[in-house]
Amino acid sequence: MTDGVPDVDLDAVRREGLLPTRGSEPAQHDGTGRVDISFSVDTGPDAPATQRNVRVPPGVTVFDAGSWNGIAIDSTCGGHGTCHKCKVRVEGGSPITRHDVRTFTQEQIADGWRLACLVQATRDLEVEVPPLTTRPKAATVGVGRQVILRPALQKRYVELAEPTLADQRTDLVRVTDAITDLELTADLPVLRRLATVLRQADFKVTAVIVDEALIDVEPGDTTDQRYAIAFDLGTTTVVATLLDLGTGTPVAVASMLNKQQPFGADVITRISATMMDPDTLDRLREAAGATLTELAEQVCREGGVDPAGVYEVAVAGNATMTALALGIDPEPLGVAPFIMSTALFPTLLATDLGLSLHPRARAALFPALGAYVGGDIVAGMLATGMDRDKRTRLFIDVGTNCEIVLSDGDTILSTAAPAGPAFEGGAIRCGMRAADGAIETVQLDDDVELGVIGDVEPRGLCGSGLVDAVSEMVRTGLLDSSGRFVPDHVAAEIAPALSPLLTRIGEERVFLLHRPTPDAPPEECVYLSQRDVRELQFAKAAISTGWSLLLEELGLEQRDVQQVLLAGSFGSYLSPAAAVRIGLVPKLPVLRIVAAGNVAGEGAKMALLSVRERAGAAALLEEVRYVELSDRPDFNDAFVEQLAF
Amino acid sequence: MTDGVPDVDLDAVRREGLLPTRGSEPAQHDGTGRVDISFSVDTGPDAPATQRNVRVPPGVTVFDAGSWNGIAIDSTCGGHGTCHKCKVRVEGGSPITRHDVRTFTQEQIADGWRLACLVQATRDLEVEVPPLTTRPKAATVGVGRQVILRPALQKRYVELAEPTLADQRTDLVRVTDAITDLELTADLPVLRRLATVLRQADFKVTAVIVDEALIDVEPGDTTDQRYAIAFDLGTTTVVATLLDLGTGTPVAVASMLNKQQPFGADVITRISATMMDPDTLDRLREAAGATLTELAEQVCREGGVDPAGVYEVAVAGNATMTALALGIDPEPLGVAPFIMSTALFPTLLATDLGLSLHPRARAALFPALGAYVGGDIVAGMLATGMDRDKRTRLFIDVGTNCEIVLSDGDTILSTAAPAGPAFEGGAIRCGMRAADGAIETVQLDDDVELGVIGDVEPRGLCGSGLVDAVSEMVRTGLLDSSGRFVPDHVAAEIAPALSPLLTRIGEERVFLLHRPTPDAPPEECVYLSQRDVRELQFAKAAISTGWSLLLEELGLEQRDVQQVLLAGSFGSYLSPAAAVRIGLVPKLPVLRIVAAGNVAGEGAKMALLSVRERAGAAALLEEVRYVELSDRPDFNDAFVEQLAF
């Protein structure tokens, strides 16, 4: 006689207030084992039922399992247990909730009919989905993810009866009584204006709702104006996408450098800055706010959208960027044992981020798995469906801090590897960002063939160019497997055309990639130095140690990996062949190495388009195990082993 | 197989977000019928169990039923279903919740053991309460109400383990893991400082909690500093009481005139002011804030308490005062059909009222039953236990707007009667407020004997003096039952000593109460005019029509009323005998007429001292039926009937 909801231990998650508390509590599980749900979708009288089998972690609701796999089930409340529309038949039944009792007859319950958002898949299930009464919209986002549109933001146009002495319901109850499928709450700013708006608009108004919060009541019918902005809040670059939530399509995109740049190029420098001067945290928060604000203004201008008509933003950023944007003291993130103030965030307003959009616009910030596997990675995992794919997949976001996620289809592990700045051109003699003049591809044959960004005179070497150059030198034998330039006589023998490019600057051996003039001295050339190779070597060793230890944890070999997803802009430029050759990724056929693009931004868009996907992101915190590398006794041995090319 | 919680229809209440959603949902009922709970309280091995029978509305939890009747049951979470301590044995059992399953063995459950905060009394129950493991404090508040101290504000001192690489829990989880009996949430301002405070205090901190919101984390042990302020926000006078929540005792009290006075003496004038000039609402809100702020500063100064150490305020005010203090448009309150923006309020901060106390201090505002039966009356009902007394009782708060509540021990009705300003000295020729020089008692024998406030020369007539004067003139026969001064010759016959005082000013007949000098002309005297009598007559008729229609609704006669509670300061001064004689209250022995004092302020104190009492106030909204008089066809007939003395 309990309510049928398994006793779960999501205390940590629930206490921090993010995870929906009704209808979608994943059951506790040990990180292994999935359940199979076989959906039989009735597509109408003229077509046979469609069969779909999906695998999900135990405890996921049938509604979410469908939603996450593009199987639409009727719903207006978005899986909150309030609209009573997501009817399905579960073979063999499932625990009965009081909502079922209100929705179905005794016979239907006995026959297995239940509300899908309240059925937790704790065993393999066969589920029958009746024909849809409404046609849900869907959008393709992320890495081929089909997302059914169910934004947290909803608008409802209502024409209310005017009050009389016989009907003295309060203004608020008059609105909420007209929207029975949601349990709405309103805060003070809405209450302040409510009476005025209702009467000026003759009680014909549009309720603006985010989740179950009534954030505004607008005169007349404004249901066609539903906008939100997805932010990818990077340490270096920030990207904003203005979304029309009615259609699921992007209206405008803009990007710019994070205005926190003057405080330091990477997160550690910025954290250090706050430790030197207590005012710096405020200034970093303001810089983040100014960046987001400028981008928001730009996409609104380009999209022809009034900023006051943007009701929600989603932000995917790493743990430090997120903390700084919110004004949360980041110091413990920067020093061992690397502690976050919180992994999950309470209900936030866009104004908490310094944004001036709709005054009650909400902000959804992606939760983090750890100090160095942040909300951007959680967003990336959402966009790449790391938890909803049966294949063994490796997700690598290469950067100063490199985040690595490994899933074998059952268990998901994550870790962070301190790769250092080599991939961003830092600590590299001729290193530079991926901007005009940067060498991004290198091919060594009889000559040096360079691909240069902007098709201009080469000025330096960006990360992908660095990887390419090293990879090509390994391939041609100019670098030995220990990462040392071969002696000149060996070079002359194995690559006579290239060996003249192997020279010295002072004591250090260098390989010239580009000479501005035929007789320019080495110092004026773009070159790769022995120390640069060492920097890259250490960076790649940190990363490959990361994924190799994760593989070891799951008892897997490199060849078991069916797909490697290279995330982020660096991942898009990197040559898969070069990455394999230097051992940055497992030794696999290059077709298995996929550039996944800006998956953090895609994840942020998904969170805006679907409240179920957003719940999925929160559920990832329960599902993904964070592996801390820095205190592992086997780390150093593994690292040394990975140093070789 | 439902979760045992009866299906209830508290939608309107729940949607507005105030009523606790767990553990204390009163069941729907039609306003009649109570259930009996028989408590057998084990007081220890050396004493026999104490028997107590209480009657409560169906659906109240056993925990609340005990709490409201001074029967203590162990609890640290205050009835939220999280601490699992409020163990009782229910004879014959009760639906089992998942919390029971976690708390008790199968045998105990079979034996009837349940968590009291989750047992709803839907039938008569016999309940066994085990000995207390902690000794709860209690305070006497209101009209003899014994309140068990369970403030919404709690402080918990915790010494936390410092983080390590093996224990990377977030700072927030570290705090919440140490407080397992509550499901805490923290908002952004707390998260911003959390890391700093924990580390500066070596992880030895005090969590400051209101309900389940972590509003601050303070270095060291500050558990002995727990203060709150109860406000009675009257249209005329505002009273503040600083409470020590550790002991339940008042530390300081202060009162002052509402700074909104310059905008009008009564609510209608102030509402009208906002309609003339849209800026006035802001100014009224600021005036309310300034009043509350000045009083808060005063009580903190007098009590030697740092305002930053005040974590919660409770405010009892009528619907208009509450709306104005929050900046909610009051216009629809002032015109038929008299509509509130909301009856219930979301979570509010003291800063929403303009107060500068602890920056995250919460504000609890009493909900209202209707536009003219406001939060002050709900607070008064709480303080007088209107819903927890088996007697037939009538509650009357006399004022410009007179609120009336009638309970027969089963059903509670309320209404509002527009009495006009007579009782506050308005519209009365020699009327004045109850201040120095005001005649407050009048006795007519061979001479006129006056009681004057401040024992000074009489300057005018306050409300109680007016009632007394009219009552005495009715008694001596100088006023006939229609409210007319008797002709001079009749006066000379029945009261020869007084008849010379019956004279005229212009055309109007007046009765002189006080002559400053023996030969002062009537205009320079304090007198009662024929029109003054008419004003009082209309006022008292409005009130007596109100309670007589409520009595009629319940099929009761005047003599059935076992107690009349006269609320507010006016009620304290009024002579019960005079009130009976002029028909302001039912014809009853004067001992049944009780001055209840400032019950709104007492109710506000109770809401701060006990979270269960606060829930009781919210539950009153479900239980009390509001009777609108202004559209009743029988109102005018009843009114005319009540005009006679």
PDB file of N, CA and C in Angstrom, chain B residues 69-142:
ATOM      1  N   ASN B  69      -3.679  21.326  19.951  1.00  0.00           N
ATOM      2  CA  ASN B  69      -4.328  21.184  21.247  1.00  0.00           C
ATOM      3  C   ASN B  69      -3.309  21.001  22.372  1.00  0.00           C
ATOM      4  N   GLY B  70      -2.075  21.392  22.091  1.00  0.00           N
ATOM      5  CA  GLY B  70      -1.051  21.384  23.133  1.00  0.00           C
ATOM      6  C   GLY B  70      -0.553  19.999  23.492  1.00  0.00           C
ATOM      7  N   ILE B  71      -0.811  19.011  22.627  1.00  0.00           N
ATOM      8  CA  ILE B  71      -0.312  17.654  22.882  1.00  0.00           C
ATOM      9  C   ILE B  71       0.965  17.475  22.063  1.00  0.00           C
ATOM     10  N   ALA B  72       2.098  17.405  22.755  1.00  0.00           N
ATOM     11  CA  ALA B  72       3.375  17.364  22.062  1.00  0.00           C
ATOM     12  C   ALA B  72       3.684  15.957  21.554  1.00  0.00           C
ATOM     13  N   ILE B  73       4.138  15.874  20.311  1.00  0.00           N
ATOM     14  CA  ILE B  73       4.603  14.623  19.711  1.00  0.00           C
ATOM     15  C   ILE B  73       6.010  14.922  19.190  1.00  0.00           C
ATOM     16  N   ASP B  74       6.952  13.997  19.403  1.00  0.00           N
ATOM     17  CA  ASP B  74       8.336  14.240  18.958  1.00  0.00           C
ATOM     18  C   ASP B  74       8.397  14.630  17.483  1.00  0.00           C
ATOM     19  N   SER B  75       9.277  15.547  17.139  1.00  0.00           N
ATOM     20  CA  SER B  75       9.500  15.946  15.750  1.00  0.00           C
ATOM     21  C   SER B  75      10.649  16.931  15.703  1.00  0.00           C
ATOM     22  N   THR B  76      11.492  16.818  14.686  1.00  0.00           N
ATOM     23  CA  THR B  76      12.474  17.883  14.485  1.00  0.00           C
ATOM     24  C   THR B  76      12.207  18.633  13.187  1.00  0.00           C
ATOM     25  N   CYS B  77      11.488  17.991  12.247  1.00  0.00           N
ATOM     26  CA  CYS B  77      11.258  18.676  10.971  1.00  0.00           C
ATOM     27  C   CYS B  77       9.991  19.522  11.020  1.00  0.00           C
ATOM     28  N   GLY B  78       9.245  19.422  12.117  1.00  0.00           N
ATOM     29  CA  GLY B  78       8.049  20.254  12.232  1.00  0.00           C
ATOM     30  C   GLY B  78       6.886  19.749  11.404  1.00  0.00           C
ATOM     31  N   GLY B  79       6.835  18.438  11.200  1.00  0.00           N
ATOM     32  CA  GLY B  79       5.680  17.876  10.508  1.00  0.00           C
ATOM     33  C   GLY B  79       5.793  17.870   9.003  1.00  0.00           C
ATOM     34  N   HIS B  80       7.011  17.890   8.486  1.00  0.00           N
ATOM     35  CA  HIS B  80       7.189  17.882   7.030  1.00  0.00           C
ATOM     36  C   HIS B  80       7.350  16.473   6.452  1.00  0.00           C
ATOM     37  N   GLY B  81       7.317  15.458   7.318  1.00  0.00           N
ATOM     38  CA  GLY B  81       7.439  14.100   6.786  1.00  0.00           C
ATOM     39  C   GLY B  81       8.866  13.675   6.549  1.00  0.00           C
ATOM     40  N   THR B  82       9.821  14.455   7.011  1.00  0.00           N
ATOM     41  CA  THR B  82      11.204  14.114   6.690  1.00  0.00           C
ATOM     42  C   THR B  82      12.007  13.574   7.873  1.00  0.00           C
ATOM     43  N   CYS B  83      11.641  13.915   9.119  1.00  0.00           N
ATOM     44  CA  CYS B  83      12.516  13.508  10.227  1.00  0.00           C
ATOM     45  C   CYS B  83      12.194  12.106  10.766  1.00  0.00           C
ATOM     46  N   HIS B  84      10.996  11.603  10.441  1.00  0.00           N
ATOM     47  CA  HIS B  84      10.602  10.238  10.822  1.00  0.00           C
ATOM     48  C   HIS B  84      10.601  10.028  12.347  1.00  0.00           C
ATOM     49  N   LYS B  85      10.282  11.081  13.101  1.00  0.00           N
ATOM     50  CA  LYS B  85      10.318  10.952  14.554  1.00  0.00           C
ATOM     51  C   LYS B  85       8.955  10.944  15.224  1.00  0.00           C
ATOM     52  N   CYS B  86       7.925  11.411  14.540  1.00  0.00           N
ATOM     53  CA  CYS B  86       6.624  11.596  15.196  1.00  0.00           C
ATOM     54  C   CYS B  86       5.828  10.293  15.219  1.00  0.00           C
ATOM     55  N   LYS B  87       6.386   9.303  15.922  1.00  0.00           N
ATOM     56  CA  LYS B  87       5.788   7.976  15.934  1.00  0.00           C
ATOM     57  C   LYS B  87       4.581   7.908  16.873  1.00  0.00           C
ATOM     58  N   VAL B  88       3.476   7.397  16.370  1.00  0.00           N
ATOM     59  CA  VAL B  88       2.292   7.153  17.209  1.00  0.00           C
ATOM     60  C   VAL B  88       1.693   5.812  16.792  1.00  0.00           C
ATOM     61  N   ARG B  89       0.855   5.264  17.682  1.00  0.00           N
ATOM     62  CA  ARG B  89       0.145   4.031  17.333  1.00  0.00           C
ATOM     63  C   ARG B  89      -1.323   4.371  17.135  1.00  0.00           C
ATOM     64  N   VAL B  90      -1.847   4.058  15.956  1.00  0.00           N
ATOM     65  CA  VAL B  90      -3.239   4.357  15.645  1.00  0.00           C
ATOM     66  C   VAL B  90      -4.030   3.066  15.750  1.00  0.00           C
ATOM     67  N   GLU B  91      -4.994   3.057  16.650  1.00  0.00           N
ATOM     68  CA  GLU B  91      -5.835   1.874  16.843  1.00  0.00           C
ATOM     69  C   GLU B  91      -6.541   1.545  15.524  1.00  0.00           C
ATOM     70  N   GLY B  92      -6.358   0.311  15.054  1.00  0.00           N
ATOM     71  CA  GLY B  92      -7.001  -0.071  13.797  1.00  0.00           C
ATOM     72  C   GLY B  92      -6.226   0.366  12.561  1.00  0.00           C
ATOM     73  N   GLY B  93      -5.068   1.015  12.784  1.00  0.00           N
ATOM     74  CA  GLY B  93      -4.211   1.381  11.653  1.00  0.00           C
ATOM     75  C   GLY B  93      -4.732   2.545  10.835  1.00  0.00           C
ATOM     76  N   SER B  94      -4.093   2.743   9.724  1.00  0.00           N
ATOM     77  CA  SER B  94      -4.360   3.892   8.853  1.00  0.00           C
ATOM     78  C   SER B  94      -3.549   3.617   7.593  1.00  0.00           C
ATOM     79  N   PRO B  95      -3.883   4.245   6.454  1.00  0.00           N
ATOM     80  CA  PRO B  95      -3.116   3.935   5.231  1.00  0.00           C
ATOM     81  C   PRO B  95      -1.607   4.092   5.460  1.00  0.00           C
ATOM     82  N   ILE B  96      -0.855   3.192   4.853  1.00  0.00           N
ATOM     83  CA  ILE B  96       0.599   3.151   5.053  1.00  0.00           C
ATOM     84  C   ILE B  96       1.270   4.003   3.987  1.00  0.00           C
ATOM     85  N   THR B  97       2.168   4.849   4.386  1.00  0.00           N
ATOM     86  CA  THR B  97       2.921   5.642   3.411  1.00  0.00           C
ATOM     87  C   THR B  97       4.325   5.062   3.286  1.00  0.00           C
ATOM     88  N   ARG B  98       5.041   5.500   2.252  1.00  0.00           N
ATOM     89  CA  ARG B  98       6.379   4.955   2.079  1.00  0.00           C
ATOM     90  C   ARG B  98       7.304   5.383   3.219  1.00  0.00           C
ATOM     91  N   HIS B  99       6.999   6.528   3.848  1.00  0.00           N
ATOM     92  CA  HIS B  99       7.812   6.946   4.988  1.00  0.00           C
ATOM     93  C   HIS B  99       7.617   5.992   6.170  1.00  0.00           C
ATOM     94  N   ASP B 100       6.385   5.480   6.337  1.00  0.00           N
ATOM     95  CA  ASP B 100       6.154   4.491   7.389  1.00  0.00           C
ATOM     96  C   ASP B 100       6.985   3.244   7.125  1.00  0.00           C
ATOM     97  N   VAL B 101       7.029   2.854   5.850  1.00  0.00           N
ATOM     98  CA  VAL B 101       7.765   1.639   5.495  1.00  0.00           C
ATOM     99  C   VAL B 101       9.246   1.791   5.833  1.00  0.00           C
ATOM    100  N   ARG B 102       9.744   3.023   5.676  1.00  0.00           N
ATOM    101  CA  ARG B 102      11.148   3.255   6.005  1.00  0.00           C
ATOM    102  C   ARG B 102      11.405   3.330   7.509  1.00  0.00           C
ATOM    103  N   THR B 103      10.386   3.666   8.262  1.00  0.00           N
ATOM    104  CA  THR B 103      10.559   3.954   9.681  1.00  0.00           C
ATOM    105  C   THR B 103      10.298   2.754  10.573  1.00  0.00           C
ATOM    106  N   PHE B 104       9.298   1.950  10.219  1.00  0.00           N
ATOM    107  CA  PHE B 104       8.836   0.896  11.120  1.00  0.00           C
ATOM    108  C   PHE B 104       9.101  -0.499  10.554  1.00  0.00           C
ATOM    109  N   THR B 105       9.135  -1.478  11.451  1.00  0.00           N
ATOM    110  CA  THR B 105       9.184  -2.876  11.011  1.00  0.00           C
ATOM    111  C   THR B 105       7.792  -3.289  10.547  1.00  0.00           C
ATOM    112  N   GLN B 106       7.755  -4.409   9.843  1.00  0.00           N
ATOM    113  CA  GLN B 106       6.465  -4.943   9.394  1.00  0.00           C
ATOM    114  C   GLN B 106       5.527  -5.164  10.572  1.00  0.00           C
ATOM    115  N   GLU B 107       6.100  -5.659  11.691  1.00  0.00           N
ATOM    116  CA  GLU B 107       5.280  -5.945  12.869  1.00  0.00           C
ATOM    117  C   GLU B 107       4.700  -4.652  13.433  1.00  0.00           C
ATOM    118  N   GLN B 108       5.550  -3.642  13.509  1.00  0.00           N
ATOM    119  CA  GLN B 108       5.066  -2.371  14.055  1.00  0.00           C
ATOM    120  C   GLN B 108       3.948  -1.799  13.183  1.00  0.00           C
ATOM    121  N   ILE B 109       4.138  -1.901  11.864  1.00  0.00           N
ATOM    122  CA  ILE B 109       3.098  -1.383  10.967  1.00  0.00           C
ATOM    123  C   ILE B 109       1.800  -2.144  11.169  1.00  0.00           C
ATOM    124  N   ALA B 110       1.910  -3.469  11.280  1.00  0.00           N
ATOM    125  CA  ALA B 110       0.712  -4.277  11.501  1.00  0.00           C
ATOM    126  C   ALA B 110       0.048  -3.899  12.828  1.00  0.00           C
ATOM    127  N   ASP B 111       0.872  -3.466  13.780  1.00  0.00           N
ATOM    128  CA  ASP B 111       0.358  -3.097  15.095  1.00  0.00           C
ATOM    129  C   ASP B 111      -0.227  -1.676  15.106  1.00  0.00           C
ATOM    130  N   GLY B 112      -0.122  -0.960  13.984  1.00  0.00           N
ATOM    131  CA  GLY B 112      -0.744   0.365  13.904  1.00  0.00           C
ATOM    132  C   GLY B 112       0.213   1.530  14.035  1.00  0.00           C
ATOM    133  N   TRP B 113       1.509   1.265  14.110  1.00  0.00           N
ATOM    134  CA  TRP B 113       2.451   2.370  14.244  1.00  0.00           C
ATOM    135  C   TRP B 113       2.560   3.150  12.933  1.00  0.00           C
ATOM    136  N   ARG B 114       2.480   4.483  13.056  1.00  0.00           N
ATOM    137  CA  ARG B 114       2.555   5.357  11.894  1.00  0.00           C
ATOM    138  C   ARG B 114       3.260   6.658  12.285  1.00  0.00           C
ATOM    139  N   LEU B 115       3.682   7.399  11.250  1.00  0.00           N
ATOM    140  CA  LEU B 115       4.193   8.756  11.486  1.00  0.00           C
ATOM    141  C   LEU B 115       2.989   9.698  11.569  1.00  0.00           C
ATOM    142  N   ALA B 116       2.877  10.410  12.697  1.00  0.00           N
ATOM    143  CA  ALA B 116       1.679  11.202  12.969  1.00  0.00           C
ATOM    144  C   ALA B 116       1.453  12.295  11.929  1.00  0.00           C
ATOM    145  N   CYS B 117       2.533  12.804  11.344  1.00  0.00           N
ATOM    146  CA  CYS B 117       2.353  13.923  10.409  1.00  0.00           C
ATOM    147  C   CYS B 117       1.801  13.452   9.077  1.00  0.00           C
ATOM    148  N   LEU B 118       1.715  12.133   8.874  1.00  0.00           N
ATOM    149  CA  LEU B 118       1.186  11.616   7.609  1.00  0.00           C
ATOM    150  C   LEU B 118      -0.145  10.908   7.772  1.00  0.00           C
ATOM    151  N   VAL B 119      -0.647  10.868   9.018  1.00  0.00           N
ATOM    152  CA  VAL B 119      -1.950  10.235   9.243  1.00  0.00           C
ATOM    153  C   VAL B 119      -3.015  11.318   9.206  1.00  0.00           C
ATOM    154  N   GLN B 120      -3.907  11.228   8.236  1.00  0.00           N
ATOM    155  CA  GLN B 120      -4.999  12.184   8.187  1.00  0.00           C
ATOM    156  C   GLN B 120      -6.211  11.607   8.904  1.00  0.00           C
ATOM    157  N   ALA B 121      -6.792  12.429   9.773  1.00  0.00           N
ATOM    158  CA  ALA B 121      -7.945  11.967  10.541  1.00  0.00           C
ATOM    159  C   ALA B 121      -9.192  12.087   9.682  1.00  0.00           C
ATOM    160  N   THR B 122      -9.507  10.999   8.978  1.00  0.00           N
ATOM    161  CA  THR B 122     -10.712  11.025   8.146  1.00  0.00           C
ATOM    162  C   THR B 122     -11.872  10.319   8.848  1.00  0.00           C
ATOM    163  N   ARG B 123     -11.573   9.733  10.000  1.00  0.00           N
ATOM    164  CA  ARG B 123     -12.611   9.101  10.824  1.00  0.00           C
ATOM    165  C   ARG B 123     -12.206   9.322  12.276  1.00  0.00           C
ATOM    166  N   ASP B 124     -13.073   8.967  13.219  1.00  0.00           N
ATOM    167  CA  ASP B 124     -12.710   9.065  14.630  1.00  0.00           C
ATOM    168  C   ASP B 124     -11.533   8.128  14.891  1.00  0.00           C
ATOM    169  N   LEU B 125     -10.568   8.588  15.686  1.00  0.00           N
ATOM    170  CA  LEU B 125      -9.352   7.798  15.892  1.00  0.00           C
ATOM    171  C   LEU B 125      -9.001   7.690  17.372  1.00  0.00           C
ATOM    172  N   GLU B 126      -8.367   6.568  17.707  1.00  0.00           N
ATOM    173  CA  GLU B 126      -7.733   6.450  19.023  1.00  0.00           C
ATOM    174  C   GLU B 126      -6.232   6.381  18.781  1.00  0.00           C
ATOM    175  N   VAL B 127      -5.504   7.271  19.413  1.00  0.00           N
ATOM    176  CA  VAL B 127      -4.079   7.416  19.113  1.00  0.00           C
ATOM    177  C   VAL B 127      -3.257   7.317  20.393  1.00  0.00           C
ATOM    178  N   GLU B 128      -2.218   6.498  20.332  1.00  0.00           N
ATOM    179  CA  GLU B 128      -1.336   6.334  21.479  1.00  0.00           C
ATOM    180  C   GLU B 128      -0.048   7.113  21.195  1.00  0.00           C
ATOM    181  N   VAL B 129       0.327   7.996  22.099  1.00  0.00           N
ATOM    182  CA  VAL B 129       1.533   8.808  21.916  1.00  0.00           C
ATOM    183  C   VAL B 129       2.600   8.327  22.891  1.00  0.00           C
ATOM    184  N   PRO B 130       3.761   7.879  22.389  1.00  0.00           N
ATOM    185  CA  PRO B 130       4.811   7.392  23.294  1.00  0.00           C
ATOM    186  C   PRO B 130       5.445   8.550  24.069  1.00  0.00           C
ATOM    187  N   PRO B 131       6.214   8.253  25.120  1.00  0.00           N
ATOM    188  CA  PRO B 131       6.840   9.334  25.889  1.00  0.00           C
ATOM    189  C   PRO B 131       7.751  10.159  24.980  1.00  0.00           C
ATOM    190  N   LEU B 132       7.839  11.438  25.272  1.00  0.00           N
ATOM    191  CA  LEU B 132       8.689  12.324  24.474  1.00  0.00           C
ATOM    192  C   LEU B 132      10.153  12.016  24.733  1.00  0.00           C
ATOM    193  N   THR B 133      10.968  12.062  23.683  1.00  0.00           N
ATOM    194  CA  THR B 133      12.407  11.908  23.889  1.00  0.00           C
ATOM    195  C   THR B 133      13.045  13.271  24.088  1.00  0.00           C
ATOM    196  N   THR B 134      12.344  14.321  23.690  1.00  0.00           N
ATOM    197  CA  THR B 134      12.825  15.682  23.957  1.00  0.00           C
ATOM    198  C   THR B 134      11.675  16.422  24.639  1.00  0.00           C
ATOM    199  N   ARG B 135      12.011  17.421  25.411  1.00  0.00           N
ATOM    200  CA  ARG B 135      10.972  18.169  26.107  1.00  0.00           C
ATOM    201  C   ARG B 135      10.675  19.435  25.304  1.00  0.00           C
ATOM    202  N   PRO B 136       9.516  19.495  24.656  1.00  0.00           N
ATOM    203  CA  PRO B 136       9.253  20.675  23.835  1.00  0.00           C
ATOM    204  C   PRO B 136       8.924  21.880  24.710  1.00  0.00           C
ATOM    205  N   LYS B 137       9.343  23.021  24.240  1.00  0.00           N
ATOM    206  CA  LYS B 137       8.956  24.244  24.928  1.00  0.00           C
ATOM    207  C   LYS B 137       7.587  24.676  24.433  1.00  0.00           C
ATOM    208  N   ALA B 138       6.891  25.384  25.267  1.00  0.00           N
ATOM    209  CA  ALA B 138       5.588  25.888  24.852  1.00  0.00           C
ATOM    210  C   ALA B 138       5.434  27.306  25.372  1.00  0.00           C
ATOM    211  N   ALA B 139       4.561  28.049  24.747  1.00  0.00           N
ATOM    212  CA  ALA B 139       4.297  29.416  25.181  1.00  0.00           C
ATOM    213  C   ALA B 139       2.796  29.637  25.137  1.00  0.00           C
ATOM    214  N   THR B 140       2.303  30.482  26.025  1.00  0.00           N
ATOM    215  CA  THR B 140       0.891  30.817  25.992  1.00  0.00           C
ATOM    216  C   THR B 140       0.731  32.102  25.190  1.00  0.00           C
ATOM    217  N   VAL B 141      -0.081  32.037  24.158  1.00  0.00           N
ATOM    218  CA  VAL B 141      -0.265  33.171  23.258  1.00  0.00           C
ATOM    219  C   VAL B 141      -1.753  33.260  22.971  1.00  0.00           C
ATOM    220  N   GLY B 142      -2.179  34.381  22.427  1.00  0.00           N
ATOM    221  CA  GLY B 142      -3.564  34.528  22.015  1.00  0.00           C
ATOM    222  C   GLY B 142      -4.497  34.430  23.204  1.00  0.00           C
TER     223      GLY B 142
END
